[in-house]
Amino acid sequence: MRNFSLIFKQFSRSVLLIAGFAFWGFSNAYAQADAAKGEAIFKSKCTACHKIDQQLIGPALGPQLTEETDDKYLIQWIQNNQALIAAKNPKALAIYNKFNQAGMTVFTELSDADVTNVIAYVRTEWKTEQEKPKTAAADPNAPGADKGPSSMVIWGLIAVIIIAFIVILVLNRVVATLERLLLKGKGLVIDEEAEPTAEEVAEAKKKDLIKRILKNKKLVFFIILCGTLAMGSWGWVTLWNTNVHTGYQPVQPIKYSHELHAGTMKIDCQYCHTGAYKSKNASIPSLNVCMNCHKVVKTESPEIHKIYDALGYDPKTQKYDSTQAKPIQWIRVHNLPDLAYFNHSQHVKVGGIKCQTCHGPVQTMKEVYQYSPLTMKWCIQCHKRTEVNGKGNAYYDSILAAHDKIKKGEKVTAAVLGGIECGKCHY
């Protein structure tokens, strides 16, 4: 019995020792969290809905995770927030109701250590953000801020320059007058008309040369002929290029880069210009197309905030105020006269023409400009050299079928050639 008691005591001590080491190791896991690993997990799983310093779809995680010190609760919430809500956890219900009961993705695949690393990364980044010094340049009215020269100083300098110029002119006149008086007193005044100066001699020679040239009728005729040809050529080129705006590049209200979106990001032209494939006009994309990405992407950009302002959208509350909405005044780049009918879908869908054929290398343009002249001559030359590919194209199949009927002597109506299509008359 005594041996059994000794064995039991030794066993109890071993269990307590193991439990102590386990607890110590568990505590160390939190204390020695790897913020670098947490950053990788955060960027791959969290950035779609959260930012550290500001609200996105979900709350700003920096202040949220700093104020909440119960890491066990945070781990449970991140791994399976729905279970906490179902269990009516007060903290879980409070945050759930605060964000209009919007469901958060569960991350059951993340281990406790993974979540701890994420928490450590967020807290570290938030602490770093809070410790950044606020420079005086951020506030133009702050003491010691460099405001540049005042308007009074600038106008004062301009006034000094003007006064100095006037003084110099007056002094020159005074000096000239004094010199004449001195010469007159000494009897050294020379009559200026008595002997011409070198400048007057040179001027007389020039006049004589001009008189001799004008007397040479052949030379005069040649000069007039060359002038007429030059003026005629200039007039022809000017009239030919009237309303031809090749290179026209207006400044748009928002700095939108096609080089970034169509070039670097490889976004298809028709994702934004949806009308090019199905209608006459390529159409300017509505702002909701921009918001598909920019509700989350580059929200700090001043140019993106112009879109928010136009929609009356508040990125902090993620709500729209239609009373604050106003249209963006885009400036049209490519203009055709009213007498010209151009159908985008006919060229893009039926003809298979690429956008770059008319609009140039848009994917390299930081700011769009008119690449082609868009004249009648330019269109006709394109129609002459472009080969028609009718294989597998229903539009051309119907035309070829109509030609076959004509060859066979069968009746072909306007309807067969698309004469009853709405767009034939209404466009």
Tab-separated table of C-alpha atoms in Angstrom:
chain	number	residue	atom	x	y	z
A	1	MET	CA	0.000	0.000	0.000
A	2	ARG	CA	2.886	2.335	0.895
A	3	ASN	CA	4.597	1.555	-2.446
A	4	PHE	CA	1.401	2.346	-4.284
A	5	SER	CA	1.221	5.730	-2.523
A	6	LEU	CA	4.799	6.557	-3.553
A	7	ILE	CA	4.113	5.541	-7.143
A	8	PHE	CA	0.978	7.714	-7.205
A	9	LYS	CA	2.893	10.759	-5.877
A	10	GLN	CA	5.630	10.363	-8.475
A	11	PHE	CA	3.046	9.984	-11.232
A	12	SER	CA	1.195	13.121	-10.054
A	13	ARG	CA	4.413	15.139	-10.051
A	14	SER	CA	5.207	13.982	-13.602
A	15	VAL	CA	1.749	14.943	-14.831
A	16	LEU	CA	1.965	18.376	-13.219
A	17	LEU	CA	5.446	18.911	-14.677
A	18	ILE	CA	4.270	17.964	-18.189
A	19	ALA	CA	1.194	20.163	-17.811
A	20	GLY	CA	3.399	23.048	-16.705
A	21	PHE	CA	5.710	22.651	-19.717
A	22	ALA	CA	2.687	22.426	-22.027
A	23	PHE	CA	1.202	25.611	-20.601
A	24	TRP	CA	4.558	27.372	-20.855
A	25	GLY	CA	4.937	26.281	-24.484
A	26	PHE	CA	1.394	27.371	-25.291
A	27	SER	CA	2.018	30.780	-23.735
A	28	ASN	CA	5.296	31.113	-25.648
A	29	ALA	CA	3.486	30.395	-28.892
A	30	TYR	CA	1.517	33.610	-28.392
A	31	ALA	CA	4.479	35.574	-27.082
A	32	GLN	CA	6.738	34.593	-29.988
A	33	ALA	CA	4.232	34.977	-32.825
A	34	ASP	CA	5.786	35.379	-36.279
A	35	ALA	CA	4.545	38.677	-37.765
A	36	ALA	CA	6.201	37.906	-41.133
A	37	LYS	CA	4.177	34.715	-41.539
A	38	GLY	CA	1.120	36.609	-40.376
A	39	GLU	CA	1.673	39.200	-43.109
A	40	ALA	CA	1.660	36.509	-45.814
A	41	ILE	CA	-1.578	35.004	-44.468
A	42	PHE	CA	-3.186	38.436	-44.052
A	43	LYS	CA	-2.429	39.481	-47.654
A	44	SER	CA	-3.704	36.206	-49.111
A	45	LYS	CA	-6.903	35.852	-47.068
A	46	CYS	CA	-7.884	39.150	-45.438
A	47	THR	CA	-7.177	42.078	-47.779
A	48	ALA	CA	-10.349	41.576	-49.835
A	49	CYS	CA	-12.470	42.756	-46.902
A	50	HIS	CA	-10.141	44.409	-44.390
A	51	LYS	CA	-7.523	47.114	-44.071
A	52	ILE	CA	-5.423	47.793	-41.018
A	53	ASP	CA	-5.945	51.559	-40.813
A	54	GLN	CA	-9.425	52.097	-42.232
A	55	GLN	CA	-12.775	50.424	-42.716
A	56	LEU	CA	-13.356	48.540	-45.935
A	57	ILE	CA	-16.108	45.925	-46.113
A	58	GLY	CA	-15.205	44.939	-42.581
A	59	PRO	CA	-13.821	47.094	-39.736
A	60	ALA	CA	-10.324	48.546	-39.556
A	61	LEU	CA	-8.377	45.712	-37.946
A	62	GLY	CA	-5.631	47.808	-36.336
A	63	PRO	CA	-7.714	49.477	-33.607
A	64	GLN	CA	-10.096	46.487	-33.419
A	65	LEU	CA	-7.415	43.903	-32.570
A	66	THR	CA	-5.483	46.319	-30.350
A	67	GLU	CA	-8.507	47.112	-28.178
A	68	GLU	CA	-9.521	43.436	-27.950
A	69	THR	CA	-6.984	41.720	-25.667
A	70	ASP	CA	-8.683	38.322	-25.431
A	71	ASP	CA	-6.630	36.415	-28.022
A	72	LYS	CA	-8.526	33.151	-27.414
A	73	TYR	CA	-11.766	34.849	-28.410
A	74	LEU	CA	-10.092	36.406	-31.489
A	75	ILE	CA	-8.764	33.002	-32.576
A	76	GLN	CA	-12.234	31.450	-32.252
A	77	TRP	CA	-13.836	34.375	-34.084
A	78	ILE	CA	-11.424	34.237	-37.033
A	79	GLN	CA	-11.536	30.454	-37.353
A	80	ASN	CA	-15.329	30.118	-37.103
A	81	ASN	CA	-17.253	33.287	-36.314
A	82	GLN	CA	-20.554	31.628	-37.247
A	83	ALA	CA	-20.194	29.178	-34.356
A	84	LEU	CA	-19.725	32.057	-31.892
A	85	ILE	CA	-22.775	33.848	-33.299
A	86	ALA	CA	-24.849	30.671	-33.068
A	87	ALA	CA	-23.699	30.271	-29.452
A	88	LYS	CA	-24.894	33.869	-28.828
A	89	ASN	CA	-21.497	35.111	-27.668
A	90	PRO	CA	-22.068	38.766	-26.602
A	91	LYS	CA	-18.935	40.102	-28.311
A	92	ALA	CA	-19.653	38.176	-31.492
A	93	LEU	CA	-23.277	39.359	-31.628
A	94	ALA	CA	-22.222	42.986	-31.029
A	95	ILE	CA	-19.794	43.084	-33.977
A	96	TYR	CA	-22.203	41.039	-36.133
A	97	ASN	CA	-25.070	43.504	-35.580
A	98	LYS	CA	-22.798	46.540	-35.933
A	99	PHE	CA	-22.031	45.583	-39.537
A	100	ASN	CA	-25.642	44.857	-40.515
A	101	GLN	CA	-25.254	41.120	-39.899
A	102	ALA	CA	-22.916	40.752	-42.858
A	103	GLY	CA	-21.373	37.293	-42.816
A	104	MET	CA	-17.614	36.941	-42.468
A	105	THR	CA	-15.723	34.119	-44.161
A	106	VAL	CA	-14.753	31.295	-41.812
A	107	PHE	CA	-11.136	30.114	-41.836
A	108	THR	CA	-11.269	26.695	-40.222
A	109	GLU	CA	-8.172	25.700	-42.184
A	110	LEU	CA	-6.045	28.148	-40.160
A	111	SER	CA	-4.354	26.771	-37.039
A	112	ASP	CA	-4.184	28.647	-33.755
A	113	ALA	CA	-0.565	29.552	-34.524
A	114	ASP	CA	-1.563	30.932	-37.975
A	115	VAL	CA	-4.222	33.172	-36.459
A	116	THR	CA	-1.837	34.284	-33.729
A	117	ASN	CA	0.693	35.285	-36.406
A	118	VAL	CA	-1.972	37.334	-38.208
A	119	ILE	CA	-2.948	39.098	-34.972
A	120	ALA	CA	0.706	39.848	-34.226
A	121	TYR	CA	1.217	41.291	-37.719
A	122	VAL	CA	-1.850	43.542	-37.508
A	123	ARG	CA	-0.925	44.845	-34.067
A	124	THR	CA	2.689	45.466	-35.125
A	125	GLU	CA	1.657	47.341	-38.268
A	126	TRP	CA	-0.916	49.395	-36.382
A	127	LYS	CA	1.625	50.302	-33.709
A	128	THR	CA	4.124	51.345	-36.409
A	129	GLU	CA	1.442	53.414	-38.117
A	130	GLN	CA	0.581	55.172	-34.872
A	131	GLU	CA	4.228	55.957	-34.121
A	132	LYS	CA	4.900	57.641	-37.455
A	133	PRO	CA	5.714	61.341	-36.854
A	134	LYS	CA	3.267	63.792	-38.341
A	135	THR	CA	5.316	66.259	-40.341
A	136	ALA	CA	4.639	69.966	-40.261
A	137	ALA	CA	4.193	69.918	-44.051
A	138	ALA	CA	0.884	68.146	-43.596
A	139	ASP	CA	-0.564	71.329	-42.017
A	140	PRO	CA	0.172	74.511	-44.006
A	141	ASN	CA	-0.925	76.648	-41.043
A	142	ALA	CA	1.319	74.892	-38.514
A	143	PRO	CA	4.103	76.956	-36.907
A	144	GLY	CA	7.339	76.699	-38.865
A	145	ALA	CA	5.597	75.343	-41.993
A	146	ASP	CA	7.118	76.563	-45.273
A	147	LYS	CA	4.425	78.719	-46.836
A	148	GLY	CA	6.625	80.276	-49.538
A	149	PRO	CA	6.845	84.007	-50.307
A	150	SER	CA	3.739	86.050	-49.575
A	151	SER	CA	1.854	87.885	-52.312
A	152	MET	CA	2.858	91.230	-50.772
A	153	VAL	CA	6.560	90.398	-51.215
A	154	ILE	CA	6.041	89.391	-54.850
A	155	TRP	CA	4.113	92.571	-55.732
A	156	GLY	CA	6.715	94.633	-53.866
A	157	LEU	CA	9.529	93.177	-55.986
A	158	ILE	CA	7.583	93.867	-59.196
A	159	ALA	CA	7.017	97.481	-58.111
A	160	VAL	CA	10.750	97.957	-57.354
A	161	ILE	CA	11.705	96.610	-60.806
A	162	ILE	CA	9.249	98.961	-62.565
A	163	ILE	CA	10.417	102.004	-60.584
A	164	ALA	CA	14.081	101.163	-61.294
A	165	PHE	CA	13.333	100.936	-65.038
A	166	ILE	CA	11.610	104.343	-65.028
A	167	VAL	CA	14.524	105.922	-63.087
A	168	ILE	CA	17.028	104.560	-65.636
A	169	LEU	CA	15.035	106.065	-68.537
A	170	VAL	CA	14.821	109.459	-66.824
A	171	LEU	CA	18.554	109.479	-65.995
A	172	ASN	CA	19.440	108.670	-69.623
A	173	ARG	CA	17.407	111.653	-70.821
A	174	VAL	CA	19.011	113.928	-68.226
A	175	VAL	CA	22.559	112.802	-69.166
A	176	ALA	CA	21.854	113.388	-72.880
A	177	THR	CA	20.518	116.871	-72.183
A	178	LEU	CA	23.540	117.800	-70.043
A	179	GLU	CA	25.947	116.614	-72.763
A	180	ARG	CA	24.270	118.866	-75.346
A	181	LEU	CA	24.485	121.855	-73.012
A	182	LEU	CA	28.203	121.258	-72.370
A	183	LEU	CA	28.987	120.953	-76.079
A	184	LYS	CA	26.959	124.054	-76.871
A	185	GLY	CA	28.815	126.033	-74.201
A	186	LYS	CA	32.178	125.060	-75.706
A	187	GLY	CA	31.047	125.753	-79.253
A	188	LEU	CA	31.533	122.110	-80.309
A	189	VAL	CA	27.956	121.399	-81.529
A	190	ILE	CA	28.068	119.767	-84.981
A	191	ASP	CA	25.163	120.007	-87.382
A	192	GLU	CA	23.914	116.452	-87.672
A	193	GLU	CA	22.572	116.973	-91.175
A	194	ALA	CA	25.914	118.189	-92.494
A	195	GLU	CA	27.482	114.742	-92.798
A	196	PRO	CA	25.488	111.399	-92.820
A	197	THR	CA	26.398	108.820	-90.314
A	198	ALA	CA	27.455	105.235	-91.157
A	199	GLU	CA	23.967	103.968	-90.363
A	200	GLU	CA	22.358	106.417	-92.738
A	201	VAL	CA	24.776	105.431	-95.507
A	202	ALA	CA	23.931	101.744	-95.021
A	203	GLU	CA	20.185	102.493	-95.028
A	204	ALA	CA	20.537	104.434	-98.292
A	205	LYS	CA	22.351	101.518	-99.919
A	206	LYS	CA	19.544	99.137	-98.889
A	207	LYS	CA	16.907	101.399	-100.437
A	208	ASP	CA	18.914	101.653	-103.637
A	209	LEU	CA	19.210	97.838	-103.812
A	210	ILE	CA	15.456	97.414	-103.349
A	211	LYS	CA	14.763	99.914	-106.145
A	212	ARG	CA	17.046	98.013	-108.552
A	213	ILE	CA	15.389	94.674	-107.667
A	214	LEU	CA	11.915	96.086	-108.286
A	215	LYS	CA	13.029	97.281	-111.719
A	216	ASN	CA	14.020	93.685	-112.658
A	217	LYS	CA	10.656	92.374	-114.023
A	218	LYS	CA	11.804	88.753	-114.436
A	219	LEU	CA	12.946	88.540	-110.829
A	220	VAL	CA	9.694	90.136	-109.600
A	221	PHE	CA	7.638	87.632	-111.659
A	222	PHE	CA	9.639	84.702	-110.228
A	223	ILE	CA	9.128	85.916	-106.628
A	224	ILE	CA	5.360	86.369	-107.204
A	225	LEU	CA	5.107	82.903	-108.802
A	226	CYS	CA	6.900	81.222	-105.873
A	227	GLY	CA	4.747	83.114	-103.376
A	228	THR	CA	1.560	82.090	-105.190
A	229	LEU	CA	2.593	78.425	-105.235
A	230	ALA	CA	3.549	78.527	-101.547
A	231	MET	CA	0.310	80.218	-100.494
A	232	GLY	CA	-1.735	77.856	-102.676
A	233	SER	CA	-0.078	74.794	-101.173
A	234	TRP	CA	-0.563	76.116	-97.649
A	235	GLY	CA	-4.226	76.895	-98.368
A	236	TRP	CA	-4.820	73.414	-99.858
A	237	VAL	CA	-3.246	71.631	-96.879
A	238	THR	CA	-5.154	73.824	-94.426
A	239	LEU	CA	-8.508	73.185	-96.101
A	240	TRP	CA	-7.758	69.456	-96.486
A	241	ASN	CA	-7.071	69.121	-92.753
A	242	THR	CA	-10.058	71.148	-91.617
A	243	ASN	CA	-11.814	69.229	-88.794
A	244	VAL	CA	-9.100	66.545	-88.900
A	245	HIS	CA	-7.984	66.177	-85.307
A	246	THR	CA	-5.180	63.616	-85.446
A	247	GLY	CA	-3.239	63.803	-82.201
A	248	TYR	CA	-6.074	65.527	-80.319
A	249	GLN	CA	-5.554	64.764	-76.615
A	250	PRO	CA	-7.862	66.650	-74.243
A	251	VAL	CA	-7.253	66.706	-70.497
A	252	GLN	CA	-9.889	64.488	-68.871
A	253	PRO	CA	-11.464	65.173	-65.442
A	254	ILE	CA	-9.996	61.900	-64.116
A	255	LYS	CA	-6.475	60.712	-64.967
A	256	TYR	CA	-7.395	57.289	-66.337
A	257	SER	CA	-4.455	55.302	-67.729
A	258	HIS	CA	-5.211	52.849	-70.554
A	259	GLU	CA	-1.553	51.823	-70.343
A	260	LEU	CA	-2.176	50.479	-66.824
A	261	HIS	CA	-5.615	48.919	-67.335
A	262	ALA	CA	-5.439	47.625	-70.933
A	263	GLY	CA	-1.652	47.158	-71.061
A	264	THR	CA	-0.332	46.065	-67.675
A	265	MET	CA	-3.554	44.583	-66.249
A	266	LYS	CA	-4.631	43.068	-69.621
A	267	ILE	CA	-8.276	44.107	-69.125
A	268	ASP	CA	-10.286	43.487	-72.297
A	269	CYS	CA	-11.524	46.662	-74.022
A	270	GLN	CA	-15.123	45.415	-74.011
A	271	TYR	CA	-15.183	44.923	-70.242
A	272	CYS	CA	-15.597	48.704	-70.024
A	273	HIS	CA	-16.803	49.591	-73.539
A	274	THR	CA	-19.578	47.004	-73.631
A	275	GLY	CA	-21.433	48.592	-76.542
A	276	ALA	CA	-18.662	48.003	-79.097
A	277	TYR	CA	-19.725	44.374	-79.589
A	278	LYS	CA	-23.481	44.854	-79.792
A	279	SER	CA	-24.403	48.417	-80.763
A	280	LYS	CA	-23.552	51.452	-82.853
A	281	ASN	CA	-21.693	53.193	-80.024
A	282	ALA	CA	-18.819	51.750	-77.998
A	283	SER	CA	-20.287	53.641	-74.987
A	284	ILE	CA	-18.548	55.321	-72.060
A	285	PRO	CA	-18.494	52.934	-69.079
A	286	SER	CA	-20.754	53.864	-66.190
A	287	LEU	CA	-19.088	54.457	-62.834
A	288	ASN	CA	-20.501	51.245	-61.374
A	289	VAL	CA	-18.086	49.408	-63.722
A	290	CYS	CA	-15.212	51.281	-62.055
A	291	MET	CA	-16.596	50.438	-58.629
A	292	ASN	CA	-16.463	46.708	-59.388
A	293	CYS	CA	-12.759	46.970	-58.599
A	294	HIS	CA	-12.208	50.331	-56.970
A	295	LYS	CA	-14.558	49.784	-54.089
A	296	VAL	CA	-11.594	47.831	-52.719
A	297	VAL	CA	-8.573	48.619	-54.935
A	298	LYS	CA	-6.550	51.877	-54.594
A	299	THR	CA	-9.137	53.461	-52.306
A	300	GLU	CA	-6.549	55.961	-51.084
A	301	SER	CA	-5.972	57.456	-54.576
A	302	PRO	CA	-7.215	61.065	-55.094
A	303	GLU	CA	-8.343	60.106	-58.604
A	304	ILE	CA	-10.492	57.255	-57.242
A	305	HIS	CA	-12.018	59.674	-54.734
A	306	LYS	CA	-13.253	61.711	-57.724
A	307	ILE	CA	-15.339	58.649	-58.650
A	308	TYR	CA	-16.599	58.409	-55.057
A	309	ASP	CA	-17.567	62.098	-55.120
A	310	ALA	CA	-19.409	61.706	-58.424
A	311	LEU	CA	-21.425	58.793	-57.021
A	312	GLY	CA	-22.009	60.371	-53.623
A	313	TYR	CA	-20.237	57.377	-52.088
A	314	ASP	CA	-18.666	57.448	-48.638
A	315	PRO	CA	-15.834	54.848	-48.424
A	316	LYS	CA	-15.900	54.935	-44.622
A	317	THR	CA	-19.567	54.012	-44.237
A	318	GLN	CA	-19.801	52.344	-47.694
A	319	LYS	CA	-23.110	54.054	-48.356
A	320	TYR	CA	-24.376	56.091	-51.312
A	321	ASP	CA	-26.069	59.485	-51.104
A	322	SER	CA	-27.888	60.146	-54.372
A	323	THR	CA	-28.375	63.816	-53.469
A	324	GLN	CA	-24.582	64.295	-53.651
A	325	ALA	CA	-24.159	62.438	-56.967
A	326	LYS	CA	-23.124	64.380	-60.060
A	327	PRO	CA	-22.026	63.228	-63.539
A	328	ILE	CA	-18.384	63.285	-64.620
A	329	GLN	CA	-17.846	65.636	-67.550
A	330	TRP	CA	-15.770	63.405	-69.840
A	331	ILE	CA	-14.398	65.118	-72.949
A	332	ARG	CA	-15.009	63.270	-76.189
A	333	VAL	CA	-11.851	62.418	-78.125
A	334	HIS	CA	-13.111	60.866	-81.385
A	335	ASN	CA	-15.717	62.982	-83.188
A	336	LEU	CA	-17.368	62.122	-86.495
A	337	PRO	CA	-19.606	64.551	-88.435
A	338	ASP	CA	-23.356	63.926	-88.239
A	339	LEU	CA	-23.414	62.976	-91.926
A	340	ALA	CA	-21.192	59.923	-91.265
A	341	TYR	CA	-22.754	56.683	-89.991
A	342	PHE	CA	-20.373	54.354	-88.166
A	343	ASN	CA	-21.450	51.173	-86.412
A	344	HIS	CA	-19.022	49.660	-83.912
A	345	SER	CA	-20.683	46.231	-83.792
A	346	GLN	CA	-20.545	45.917	-87.592
A	347	HIS	CA	-16.779	46.319	-87.488
A	348	VAL	CA	-15.966	44.563	-84.190
A	349	LYS	CA	-18.368	41.610	-84.311
A	350	VAL	CA	-19.003	41.064	-88.006
A	351	GLY	CA	-15.732	42.325	-89.455
A	352	GLY	CA	-13.546	41.062	-86.616
A	353	ILE	CA	-11.610	44.336	-86.579
A	354	LYS	CA	-9.410	44.951	-83.537
A	355	CYS	CA	-9.841	48.177	-81.570
A	356	GLN	CA	-6.204	49.134	-82.266
A	357	THR	CA	-6.865	49.260	-86.029
A	358	CYS	CA	-8.675	52.588	-85.605
A	359	HIS	CA	-7.712	53.728	-82.122
A	360	GLY	CA	-4.007	52.866	-82.302
A	361	PRO	CA	-1.937	51.243	-79.522
A	362	VAL	CA	-4.349	52.191	-76.740
A	363	GLN	CA	-2.630	49.719	-74.389
A	364	THR	CA	0.452	52.005	-74.388
A	365	MET	CA	-1.392	55.319	-73.913
A	366	LYS	CA	-1.270	56.913	-70.467
A	367	GLU	CA	-3.799	59.423	-71.786
A	368	VAL	CA	-5.892	58.623	-74.858
A	369	TYR	CA	-5.494	60.698	-78.006
A	370	GLN	CA	-6.909	60.462	-81.537
A	371	TYR	CA	-4.544	58.160	-83.401
A	372	SER	CA	-6.158	58.019	-86.884
A	373	PRO	CA	-7.425	60.914	-89.048
A	374	LEU	CA	-10.929	59.335	-89.366
A	375	THR	CA	-11.428	60.973	-92.784
A	376	MET	CA	-13.453	59.584	-95.681
A	377	LYS	CA	-10.232	58.893	-97.610
A	378	TRP	CA	-8.804	56.951	-94.657
A	379	CYS	CA	-11.964	54.820	-94.351
A	380	ILE	CA	-12.109	54.091	-98.080
A	381	GLN	CA	-8.446	53.030	-98.182
A	382	CYS	CA	-9.096	50.643	-95.286
A	383	HIS	CA	-12.155	49.169	-97.024
A	384	LYS	CA	-10.119	48.624	-100.186
A	385	ARG	CA	-7.264	46.733	-98.542
A	386	THR	CA	-9.175	44.777	-95.837
A	387	GLU	CA	-9.984	41.215	-96.900
A	388	VAL	CA	-13.399	39.844	-95.948
A	389	ASN	CA	-13.328	36.560	-94.046
A	390	GLY	CA	-16.722	34.926	-94.571
A	391	LYS	CA	-15.901	31.526	-93.057
A	392	GLY	CA	-18.125	30.726	-90.102
A	393	ASN	CA	-19.662	34.194	-90.197
A	394	ALA	CA	-23.476	34.099	-90.253
A	395	TYR	CA	-23.676	37.645	-91.614
A	396	TYR	CA	-21.725	36.819	-94.759
A	397	ASP	CA	-23.350	33.385	-95.062
A	398	SER	CA	-26.734	35.051	-95.550
A	399	ILE	CA	-25.324	37.394	-98.214
A	400	LEU	CA	-23.667	34.527	-100.092
A	401	ALA	CA	-26.904	32.545	-99.901
A	402	ALA	CA	-28.778	35.496	-101.413
A	403	HIS	CA	-26.247	35.695	-104.276
A	404	ASP	CA	-26.704	31.976	-104.954
A	405	LYS	CA	-30.458	32.533	-105.239
A	406	ILE	CA	-29.894	35.368	-107.696
A	407	LYS	CA	-27.670	33.133	-109.824
A	408	LYS	CA	-30.397	30.478	-109.888
A	409	GLY	CA	-33.017	33.054	-110.896
A	410	GLU	CA	-34.934	32.745	-107.652
A	411	LYS	CA	-36.799	35.631	-106.070
A	412	VAL	CA	-34.739	37.710	-103.621
A	413	THR	CA	-36.511	40.350	-101.518
A	414	ALA	CA	-35.073	43.196	-99.476
A	415	ALA	CA	-36.006	41.261	-96.349
A	416	VAL	CA	-33.595	38.470	-97.323
A	417	LEU	CA	-30.787	41.048	-97.362
A	418	GLY	CA	-31.736	42.359	-93.924
A	419	GLY	CA	-34.137	45.040	-95.120
A	420	ILE	CA	-36.498	44.592	-92.183
A	421	GLU	CA	-33.844	44.948	-89.497
A	422	CYS	CA	-34.623	47.861	-87.139
A	423	GLY	CA	-31.174	49.374	-87.535
A	424	LYS	CA	-31.626	49.841	-91.295
A	425	CYS	CA	-33.884	52.817	-90.639
A	426	HIS	CA	-33.689	53.550	-86.917
A	427	TYR	CA	-30.229	54.239	-85.560
